[in-house]
CSV table of N, CA and C in Angstrom, one decimal:
chain,number,residue,atom,x,y,z
A,182,UNK,N,1.9,24.1,10.0
A,182,UNK,CA,1.2,22.8,10.2
A,182,UNK,C,0.7,22.3,8.8
A,183,UNK,N,0.8,21.1,8.6
A,183,UNK,CA,0.4,20.5,7.3
A,183,UNK,C,-0.9,19.7,7.6
A,184,UNK,N,-2.0,20.0,6.9
A,184,UNK,CA,-3.3,19.4,7.1
A,184,UNK,C,-3.5,18.4,5.9
A,185,UNK,N,-4.0,17.2,6.2
A,185,UNK,CA,-4.4,16.3,5.2
A,185,UNK,C,-5.4,15.3,5.8
A,186,UNK,N,-5.9,14.4,5.0
A,186,UNK,CA,-6.8,13.4,5.5
A,186,UNK,C,-6.2,12.0,5.4
A,187,UNK,N,-6.2,11.2,6.5
A,187,UNK,CA,-5.7,9.9,6.5
A,187,UNK,C,-6.9,8.9,6.8
A,188,UNK,N,-7.1,8.0,5.9
A,188,UNK,CA,-8.2,7.0,6.1
A,188,UNK,C,-9.5,7.6,6.5
A,189,UNK,N,-9.8,8.7,5.9
A,189,UNK,CA,-11.1,9.4,6.1
A,189,UNK,C,-11.2,10.3,7.3
A,190,UNK,N,-10.1,10.5,8.0
A,190,UNK,CA,-10.0,11.4,9.1
A,190,UNK,C,-9.0,12.5,8.9
A,191,UNK,N,-9.4,13.7,9.4
A,191,UNK,CA,-8.5,14.8,9.3
A,191,UNK,C,-7.2,14.5,10.1
A,192,UNK,N,-6.1,14.9,9.5
A,192,UNK,CA,-4.8,14.7,10.2
A,192,UNK,C,-4.0,16.0,10.1
A,193,UNK,N,-3.1,16.2,11.0
A,193,UNK,CA,-2.2,17.3,11.0
A,193,UNK,C,-0.8,16.9,11.4
A,194,UNK,N,0.1,17.6,10.8
A,194,UNK,CA,1.5,17.3,11.2
A,194,UNK,C,2.3,18.6,11.4
A,195,UNK,N,3.0,18.7,12.4
A,195,UNK,CA,3.9,19.8,12.6
A,195,UNK,C,5.4,19.5,12.3
A,196,UNK,N,5.6,18.4,11.7
A,196,UNK,CA,6.9,18.0,11.3
A,196,UNK,C,7.5,18.9,10.2
A,197,UNK,N,8.8,19.0,10.1
A,197,UNK,CA,9.3,19.7,9.0
A,197,UNK,C,8.8,19.2,7.6
A,198,UNK,N,8.6,20.2,6.7
A,198,UNK,CA,8.0,19.8,5.4
A,198,UNK,C,8.7,18.7,4.7
A,199,UNK,N,10.0,18.4,4.9
A,199,UNK,CA,10.7,17.4,4.2
A,199,UNK,C,10.7,16.0,4.9
A,200,UNK,N,10.0,15.9,6.0
A,200,UNK,CA,9.8,14.7,6.8
A,200,UNK,C,9.1,13.7,5.9
A,201,UNK,N,9.6,12.5,5.7
A,201,UNK,CA,8.9,11.5,4.9
A,201,UNK,C,7.6,11.1,5.5
A,202,UNK,N,6.6,11.1,4.6
A,202,UNK,CA,5.2,10.7,5.0
A,202,UNK,C,5.2,9.4,5.9
A,203,UNK,N,6.1,8.5,5.5
A,203,UNK,CA,6.1,7.2,6.3
A,203,UNK,C,6.3,7.4,7.8
A,204,UNK,N,7.2,8.3,8.2
A,204,UNK,CA,7.4,8.6,9.6
A,204,UNK,C,6.3,9.3,10.3
A,205,UNK,N,5.6,10.2,9.5
A,205,UNK,CA,4.4,10.9,10.1
A,205,UNK,C,3.3,9.8,10.3
A,206,UNK,N,3.1,9.0,9.3
A,206,UNK,CA,2.0,8.0,9.4
A,206,UNK,C,2.3,7.0,10.6
A,207,UNK,N,3.5,6.5,10.7
A,207,UNK,CA,3.9,5.5,11.7
A,207,UNK,C,4.1,6.1,13.1
A,208,UNK,N,4.9,7.2,13.2
A,208,UNK,CA,5.3,7.7,14.5
A,208,UNK,C,4.3,8.7,15.0
A,209,UNK,N,3.8,9.6,14.2
A,209,UNK,CA,3.0,10.6,14.7
A,209,UNK,C,1.5,10.2,14.7
A,210,UNK,N,1.1,9.4,13.7
A,210,UNK,CA,-0.3,9.0,13.7
A,210,UNK,C,-0.6,7.6,14.3
A,211,UNK,N,0.5,6.8,14.5
A,211,UNK,CA,0.4,5.5,15.1
A,211,UNK,C,-0.1,4.4,14.2
A,212,UNK,N,-0.1,4.7,12.9
A,212,UNK,CA,-0.6,3.7,11.9
A,212,UNK,C,0.6,2.9,11.4
A,213,UNK,N,0.9,1.8,12.1
A,213,UNK,CA,2.2,1.0,11.9
A,213,UNK,C,2.1,-0.1,10.9
A,214,UNK,N,1.0,-0.2,10.1
A,214,UNK,CA,0.8,-1.2,9.1
A,214,UNK,C,1.7,-0.9,7.9
A,215,UNK,N,2.0,0.4,7.7
A,215,UNK,CA,2.9,0.7,6.6
A,215,UNK,C,4.3,0.5,7.1
A,216,UNK,N,5.1,-0.2,6.3
A,216,UNK,CA,6.5,-0.6,6.8
A,216,UNK,C,7.6,0.2,6.1
A,217,UNK,N,8.7,0.3,6.9
A,217,UNK,CA,9.9,0.8,6.3
A,217,UNK,C,10.7,-0.4,5.8
A,218,UNK,N,11.1,-0.3,4.6
A,218,UNK,CA,11.9,-1.4,4.0
A,218,UNK,C,13.3,-0.9,3.6
A,219,UNK,N,13.4,-0.1,2.6
A,219,UNK,CA,14.7,0.3,2.1
A,219,UNK,C,15.0,1.8,2.3
A,220,UNK,N,14.0,2.6,2.3
A,220,UNK,CA,14.2,4.0,2.5
A,220,UNK,C,14.5,4.8,1.2
A,221,UNK,N,14.5,4.1,0.1
A,221,UNK,CA,14.9,4.7,-1.2
A,221,UNK,C,13.9,4.4,-2.3
A,222,UNK,N,12.7,4.0,-1.9
A,222,UNK,CA,11.6,3.7,-2.9
A,222,UNK,C,11.8,2.5,-3.8
A,223,UNK,N,12.6,1.6,-3.4
A,223,UNK,CA,13.0,0.5,-4.3
A,223,UNK,C,12.2,-0.8,-3.9
A,224,UNK,N,11.7,-0.9,-2.7
A,224,UNK,CA,11.1,-2.2,-2.3
A,224,UNK,C,9.6,-2.2,-2.3
A,225,UNK,N,8.9,-1.1,-2.0
A,225,UNK,CA,7.5,-1.0,-2.0
A,225,UNK,C,6.8,-1.3,-0.7
A,226,UNK,N,7.5,-1.7,0.4
A,226,UNK,CA,6.9,-2.0,1.7
A,226,UNK,C,6.2,-0.8,2.2
A,227,UNK,N,6.5,0.4,1.8
A,227,UNK,CA,5.9,1.6,2.4
A,227,UNK,C,4.8,2.2,1.5
A,228,UNK,N,4.3,1.4,0.6
A,228,UNK,CA,3.3,1.9,-0.4
A,228,UNK,C,2.0,2.3,0.3
A,229,UNK,N,1.5,3.5,0.1
A,229,UNK,CA,0.2,4.0,0.5
A,229,UNK,C,-0.4,4.6,-0.7
A,230,UNK,N,-1.7,5.0,-0.6
A,230,UNK,CA,-2.3,5.8,-1.7
A,230,UNK,C,-2.4,7.2,-1.3
A,231,UNK,N,-2.1,8.1,-2.3
A,231,UNK,CA,-2.3,9.5,-2.1
A,231,UNK,C,-3.3,9.9,-3.2
A,232,UNK,N,-4.5,10.3,-2.9
A,232,UNK,CA,-5.6,10.6,-3.8
A,232,UNK,C,-5.7,9.5,-4.8
A,233,UNK,N,-5.7,8.2,-4.2
A,233,UNK,CA,-5.9,7.0,-5.0
A,233,UNK,C,-4.8,6.5,-5.8
A,234,UNK,N,-3.6,7.2,-5.8
A,234,UNK,CA,-2.5,6.7,-6.5
A,234,UNK,C,-1.4,6.1,-5.6
A,235,UNK,N,-0.8,4.9,-5.9
A,235,UNK,CA,0.2,4.4,-5.0
A,235,UNK,C,1.4,5.2,-5.0
A,236,UNK,N,1.9,5.5,-3.9
A,236,UNK,CA,3.2,6.2,-3.7
A,236,UNK,C,4.1,5.5,-2.6
A,237,UNK,N,5.3,5.8,-2.7
A,237,UNK,CA,6.3,5.3,-1.8
A,237,UNK,C,6.4,6.3,-0.7
A,238,UNK,N,5.9,6.0,0.5
A,238,UNK,CA,5.8,7.0,1.5
A,238,UNK,C,7.2,7.3,2.2
A,239,UNK,N,8.2,6.4,1.9
A,239,UNK,CA,9.5,6.7,2.5
A,239,UNK,C,10.2,7.8,1.8
A,240,UNK,N,9.8,8.2,0.6
A,240,UNK,CA,10.5,9.3,0.0
A,240,UNK,C,9.5,10.5,-0.3
A,241,UNK,N,8.3,10.3,0.1
A,241,UNK,CA,7.3,11.4,-0.2
A,241,UNK,C,7.3,12.4,1.0
A,242,UNK,N,7.7,13.6,0.8
A,242,UNK,CA,7.7,14.6,1.9
A,242,UNK,C,6.3,14.8,2.3
A,243,UNK,N,6.1,15.0,3.6
A,243,UNK,CA,4.7,15.2,4.2
A,243,UNK,C,4.1,16.4,3.5
A,244,UNK,N,4.9,17.4,3.2
A,244,UNK,CA,4.4,18.6,2.5
A,244,UNK,C,3.7,18.3,1.2
A,245,UNK,N,4.0,17.2,0.6
A,245,UNK,CA,3.4,16.8,-0.7
A,245,UNK,C,2.0,16.4,-0.6
A,246,UNK,N,1.6,16.0,0.7
A,246,UNK,CA,0.2,15.5,0.8
A,246,UNK,C,-0.7,16.5,1.5
A,247,UNK,N,-0.3,17.8,1.6
A,247,UNK,CA,-1.1,18.8,2.2
A,247,UNK,C,-2.4,18.9,1.3
A,248,UNK,N,-3.5,18.9,2.0
A,248,UNK,CA,-4.8,19.0,1.4
A,248,UNK,C,-5.3,17.7,0.6
A,249,UNK,N,-4.5,16.7,0.7
A,249,UNK,CA,-4.8,15.4,0.0
A,249,UNK,C,-5.3,14.3,0.9
A,250,UNK,N,-5.8,13.2,0.2
A,250,UNK,CA,-6.3,12.1,0.9
A,250,UNK,C,-5.3,11.0,0.9
A,251,UNK,N,-4.9,10.5,2.0
A,251,UNK,CA,-3.9,9.4,2.1
A,251,UNK,C,-4.7,8.2,2.7
A,252,UNK,N,-4.4,7.0,2.0
A,252,UNK,CA,-5.0,5.8,2.5
A,252,UNK,C,-3.9,4.8,2.8
A,253,UNK,N,-3.9,4.3,4.0
A,253,UNK,CA,-2.9,3.3,4.5
A,253,UNK,C,-3.6,1.9,4.5
A,254,UNK,N,-2.9,0.9,4.7
A,254,UNK,CA,-3.4,-0.4,4.8
A,254,UNK,C,-4.6,-0.5,5.8
A,255,UNK,N,-4.5,0.3,6.9
A,255,UNK,CA,-5.5,0.3,7.9
A,255,UNK,C,-6.8,0.9,7.4
A,256,UNK,N,-6.7,1.8,6.4
A,256,UNK,CA,-7.9,2.4,5.8
A,256,UNK,C,-8.4,1.7,4.6
A,257,UNK,N,-7.7,0.7,4.1
A,257,UNK,CA,-8.2,0.0,2.9
A,257,UNK,C,-9.6,-0.6,3.2
A,258,UNK,N,-9.6,-1.3,4.4
A,258,UNK,CA,-10.9,-1.8,4.9
A,258,UNK,C,-10.7,-2.1,6.4
A,259,UNK,N,-11.2,-1.1,7.2
A,259,UNK,CA,-11.0,-1.3,8.6
A,259,UNK,C,-11.4,-2.6,9.2
A,260,UNK,N,-12.4,-3.3,8.5
A,260,UNK,CA,-12.8,-4.6,9.0
A,260,UNK,C,-11.9,-5.7,8.5
A,261,UNK,N,-11.0,-5.4,7.6
A,261,UNK,CA,-10.1,-6.4,7.1
A,261,UNK,C,-10.8,-7.3,6.1
A,262,UNK,N,-11.9,-6.8,5.5
A,262,UNK,CA,-12.6,-7.7,4.5
A,262,UNK,C,-12.6,-7.2,3.1
A,263,UNK,N,-11.6,-6.4,2.8
A,263,UNK,CA,-11.4,-6.0,1.4
A,263,UNK,C,-11.1,-7.3,0.6
A,264,UNK,N,-11.6,-7.4,-0.6
A,264,UNK,CA,-11.4,-8.6,-1.4
A,264,UNK,C,-9.9,-9.1,-1.5
A,265,UNK,N,-9.0,-8.1,-1.6
A,265,UNK,CA,-7.6,-8.4,-1.6
A,265,UNK,C,-7.1,-9.0,-0.3
A,266,UNK,N,-7.6,-8.5,0.8
A,266,UNK,CA,-7.2,-9.0,2.1
A,266,UNK,C,-7.7,-10.4,2.3
A,267,UNK,N,-8.9,-10.7,1.9
A,267,UNK,CA,-9.5,-12.0,2.0
A,267,UNK,C,-8.7,-13.0,1.0
A,268,UNK,N,-8.4,-12.5,-0.2
A,268,UNK,CA,-7.7,-13.4,-1.1
A,268,UNK,C,-6.3,-13.7,-0.6
A,269,UNK,N,-5.7,-12.7,0.0
A,269,UNK,CA,-4.3,-12.9,0.6
A,269,UNK,C,-4.3,-14.1,1.5
A,270,UNK,N,-5.3,-14.1,2.4
A,270,UNK,CA,-5.5,-15.2,3.3
A,270,UNK,C,-5.8,-16.5,2.6
A,271,UNK,N,-6.8,-16.5,1.7
A,271,UNK,CA,-7.2,-17.7,1.0
A,271,UNK,C,-6.0,-18.3,0.2
A,272,UNK,N,-5.2,-17.5,-0.4
A,272,UNK,CA,-4.0,-18.0,-1.2
A,272,UNK,C,-2.8,-18.2,-0.4
A,273,UNK,N,-2.9,-18.0,0.9
A,273,UNK,CA,-1.8,-18.1,1.9
A,273,UNK,C,-0.5,-17.4,1.4
A,274,UNK,N,-0.7,-16.1,1.0
A,274,UNK,CA,0.4,-15.3,0.5
A,274,UNK,C,1.5,-15.1,1.6
A,275,UNK,N,1.1,-14.5,2.7
A,275,UNK,CA,2.2,-14.1,3.7
A,275,UNK,C,3.0,-15.3,4.2
A,276,UNK,N,4.3,-15.0,4.3
A,276,UNK,CA,5.2,-15.8,5.0
A,276,UNK,C,5.7,-15.0,6.2
A,277,UNK,N,6.7,-14.1,5.9
A,277,UNK,CA,7.1,-13.3,7.0
A,277,UNK,C,6.1,-12.1,7.2
A,278,UNK,N,5.5,-11.7,6.1
A,278,UNK,CA,4.4,-10.7,6.2
A,278,UNK,C,4.9,-9.3,6.0
A,279,UNK,N,6.2,-9.1,6.0
A,279,UNK,CA,6.7,-7.7,6.1
A,279,UNK,C,6.3,-6.8,4.9
A,280,UNK,N,6.3,-7.4,3.8
A,280,UNK,CA,6.0,-6.6,2.6
A,280,UNK,C,4.5,-6.5,2.2
A,281,UNK,N,3.8,-7.3,3.0
A,281,UNK,CA,2.4,-7.5,2.5
A,281,UNK,C,1.5,-6.3,2.5
A,282,UNK,N,1.6,-5.3,3.4
A,282,UNK,CA,0.8,-4.2,3.3
A,282,UNK,C,1.1,-3.4,2.1
A,283,UNK,N,2.4,-3.2,1.7
A,283,UNK,CA,2.7,-2.5,0.5
A,283,UNK,C,2.3,-3.3,-0.7
A,284,UNK,N,2.4,-4.6,-0.7
A,284,UNK,CA,1.9,-5.4,-1.8
A,284,UNK,C,0.4,-5.2,-2.0
A,285,UNK,N,-0.4,-5.3,-1.0
A,285,UNK,CA,-1.8,-5.1,-1.0
A,285,UNK,C,-2.2,-3.7,-1.5
A,286,UNK,N,-1.5,-2.7,-1.0
A,286,UNK,CA,-1.9,-1.4,-1.5
A,286,UNK,C,-1.5,-1.2,-2.9
A,287,UNK,N,-0.4,-1.7,-3.4
A,287,UNK,CA,-0.1,-1.6,-4.8
A,287,UNK,C,-1.1,-2.4,-5.7
A,288,UNK,N,-1.6,-3.6,-5.2
A,288,UNK,CA,-2.6,-4.4,-5.9
A,288,UNK,C,-3.9,-3.6,-5.9
A,289,UNK,N,-4.3,-3.0,-4.8
A,289,UNK,CA,-5.5,-2.3,-4.7
A,289,UNK,C,-5.6,-1.2,-5.8
A,290,UNK,N,-4.5,-0.5,-6.0
A,290,UNK,CA,-4.4,0.6,-7.0
A,290,UNK,C,-4.7,0.0,-8.4
A,291,UNK,N,-4.1,-1.2,-8.6
A,291,UNK,CA,-4.3,-1.8,-9.9
A,291,UNK,C,-5.8,-2.2,-10.1
A,292,UNK,N,-6.4,-2.8,-9.1
A,292,UNK,CA,-7.8,-3.2,-9.3
A,292,UNK,C,-8.8,-2.0,-9.3
A,293,UNK,N,-8.4,-0.9,-8.8
A,293,UNK,CA,-9.2,0.3,-8.8
A,293,UNK,C,-9.3,0.8,-10.2
A,294,UNK,N,-8.3,0.6,-11.0
A,294,UNK,CA,-8.3,1.1,-12.4
A,294,UNK,C,-8.5,0.0,-13.4
A,295,UNK,N,-8.3,-1.2,-13.1
A,295,UNK,CA,-8.5,-2.3,-14.0
A,295,UNK,C,-9.1,-3.5,-13.3
A,296,UNK,N,-10.4,-3.7,-13.4
A,296,UNK,CA,-11.1,-4.7,-12.7
A,296,UNK,C,-10.8,-6.1,-13.0
A,297,UNK,N,-10.3,-6.3,-14.3
A,297,UNK,CA,-10.0,-7.7,-14.7
A,297,UNK,C,-8.6,-7.7,-15.4
A,298,UNK,N,-7.5,-7.5,-14.6
A,298,UNK,CA,-6.2,-7.4,-15.2
A,298,UNK,C,-5.8,-8.8,-15.7
A,299,UNK,N,-5.0,-8.9,-16.7
A,299,UNK,CA,-4.4,-10.1,-17.1
A,299,UNK,C,-3.2,-10.4,-16.2
A,300,UNK,N,-2.7,-11.6,-16.3
A,300,UNK,CA,-1.5,-12.0,-15.5
A,300,UNK,C,-0.4,-11.1,-15.8
A,301,UNK,N,-0.2,-10.8,-17.1
A,301,UNK,CA,0.9,-9.9,-17.5
A,301,UNK,C,0.8,-8.5,-16.9
A,302,UNK,N,-0.5,-8.0,-16.9
A,302,UNK,CA,-0.7,-6.7,-16.4
A,302,UNK,C,-0.4,-6.7,-14.9
A,303,UNK,N,-0.8,-7.7,-14.2
A,303,UNK,CA,-0.6,-7.9,-12.8
A,303,UNK,C,0.9,-7.8,-12.5
A,304,UNK,N,1.7,-8.7,-13.2
A,304,UNK,CA,3.1,-8.8,-13.0
A,304,UNK,C,3.8,-7.4,-13.3
A,305,UNK,N,3.4,-6.7,-14.4
A,305,UNK,CA,3.9,-5.4,-14.7
A,305,UNK,C,3.6,-4.4,-13.6
A,306,UNK,N,2.4,-4.4,-13.1
A,306,UNK,CA,2.0,-3.4,-12.1
A,306,UNK,C,2.7,-3.6,-10.8
A,307,UNK,N,2.9,-4.9,-10.5
A,307,UNK,CA,3.5,-5.2,-9.2
A,307,UNK,C,5.0,-5.2,-9.2
A,308,UNK,N,5.6,-5.1,-10.4
A,308,UNK,CA,7.0,-5.0,-10.5
A,308,UNK,C,7.5,-3.8,-9.7
A,309,UNK,N,8.5,-4.1,-8.9
A,309,UNK,CA,9.0,-3.0,-8.0
A,309,UNK,C,8.6,-3.2,-6.5
A,310,UNK,N,7.6,-4.1,-6.3
A,310,UNK,CA,7.3,-4.4,-4.9
A,310,UNK,C,8.0,-5.7,-4.6
A,311,UNK,N,8.9,-5.7,-3.8
A,311,UNK,CA,9.8,-6.9,-3.5
A,311,UNK,C,9.2,-7.7,-2.4
A,312,UNK,N,9.2,-9.0,-2.6
A,312,UNK,CA,8.9,-9.9,-1.5
A,312,UNK,C,10.1,-10.8,-1.3
A,313,UNK,N,10.8,-10.6,-0.2
A,313,UNK,CA,12.0,-11.4,0.0
A,313,UNK,C,11.8,-12.9,0.2
A,314,UNK,N,10.5,-13.2,0.6
A,314,UNK,CA,10.2,-14.6,0.7
A,314,UNK,C,9.8,-15.3,-0.6
A,315,UNK,N,9.7,-14.5,-1.6
A,315,UNK,CA,9.4,-15.0,-3.0
A,315,UNK,C,8.0,-15.6,-3.2
A,316,UNK,N,7.0,-14.9,-2.6
A,316,UNK,CA,5.7,-15.5,-2.8
A,316,UNK,C,5.0,-14.8,-4.0
A,317,UNK,N,5.7,-14.5,-5.0
A,317,UNK,CA,5.2,-13.8,-6.2
A,317,UNK,C,4.0,-14.6,-6.9
A,318,UNK,N,4.1,-15.9,-7.0
A,318,UNK,CA,3.1,-16.6,-7.7
A,318,UNK,C,1.8,-16.6,-6.9
A,319,UNK,N,1.9,-16.6,-5.5
A,319,UNK,CA,0.7,-16.5,-4.7
A,319,UNK,C,0.2,-15.1,-4.7
A,320,UNK,N,1.0,-14.1,-4.8
A,320,UNK,CA,0.5,-12.7,-4.9
A,320,UNK,C,-0.3,-12.6,-6.2
A,321,UNK,N,0.2,-13.1,-7.3
A,321,UNK,CA,-0.6,-13.0,-8.6
A,321,UNK,C,-1.9,-13.8,-8.4
A,322,UNK,N,-1.9,-14.9,-7.8
A,322,UNK,CA,-3.1,-15.7,-7.7
A,322,UNK,C,-4.1,-15.0,-6.8
A,323,UNK,N,-3.6,-14.3,-5.7
A,323,UNK,CA,-4.5,-13.6,-4.8
A,323,UNK,C,-5.1,-12.4,-5.6
A,324,UNK,N,-4.4,-11.7,-6.4
A,324,UNK,CA,-4.9,-10.6,-7.1
A,324,UNK,C,-6.0,-11.1,-8.1
A,325,UNK,N,-5.7,-12.2,-8.8
A,325,UNK,CA,-6.7,-12.8,-9.7
A,325,UNK,C,-7.9,-13.2,-9.0
A,326,UNK,N,-7.8,-13.8,-7.8
A,326,UNK,CA,-9.0,-14.1,-7.0
A,326,UNK,C,-9.8,-12.9,-6.6
A,327,UNK,N,-9.1,-11.9,-6.1
A,327,UNK,CA,-9.8,-10.7,-5.7
A,327,UNK,C,-10.5,-10.0,-6.9
A,328,UNK,N,-9.9,-10.1,-8.0
A,328,UNK,CA,-10.5,-9.4,-9.2
A,328,UNK,C,-11.9,-10.0,-9.5
A,329,UNK,N,-12.1,-11.2,-9.1
A,329,UNK,CA,-13.4,-11.8,-9.3
A,329,UNK,C,-14.5,-11.2,-8.4
A,330,UNK,N,-14.0,-10.6,-7.3
A,330,UNK,CA,-15.0,-10.0,-6.3
A,330,UNK,C,-15.2,-8.5,-6.4
A,331,UNK,N,-14.3,-7.8,-7.1
A,331,UNK,CA,-14.4,-6.3,-7.1
A,331,UNK,C,-15.3,-5.9,-8.2
């Protein structure tokens, strides 16, 4: 049995050690905000935080999070009032919305380590999180807006 913490609560998984964290989070724990996109860590839709660092949960074996803290989009702010979540709405970022939880989690990791990132730093940090709808300019604007509140 693998023990870890998800969104501040103890979690346990009896899945095989090599089961991707994504499937444990979605199927076993019922936290469906984290999305499956590509399955090979190329799109970022599955981004969660492990001990505060963004990781692609589709390729992270659940055994890698034993004893660690995992934060999903549901745990970023249970009330939905994290500055990034509010900025995402204000800047009208989502279109289809599929990549948005991964985008927000990637952005949250940036703002946790750099409270006032430049546009270039934002673009560099967010590189690798794909938005098929192409809302990249709105994503950057939302991160800049949120940076004013964190």
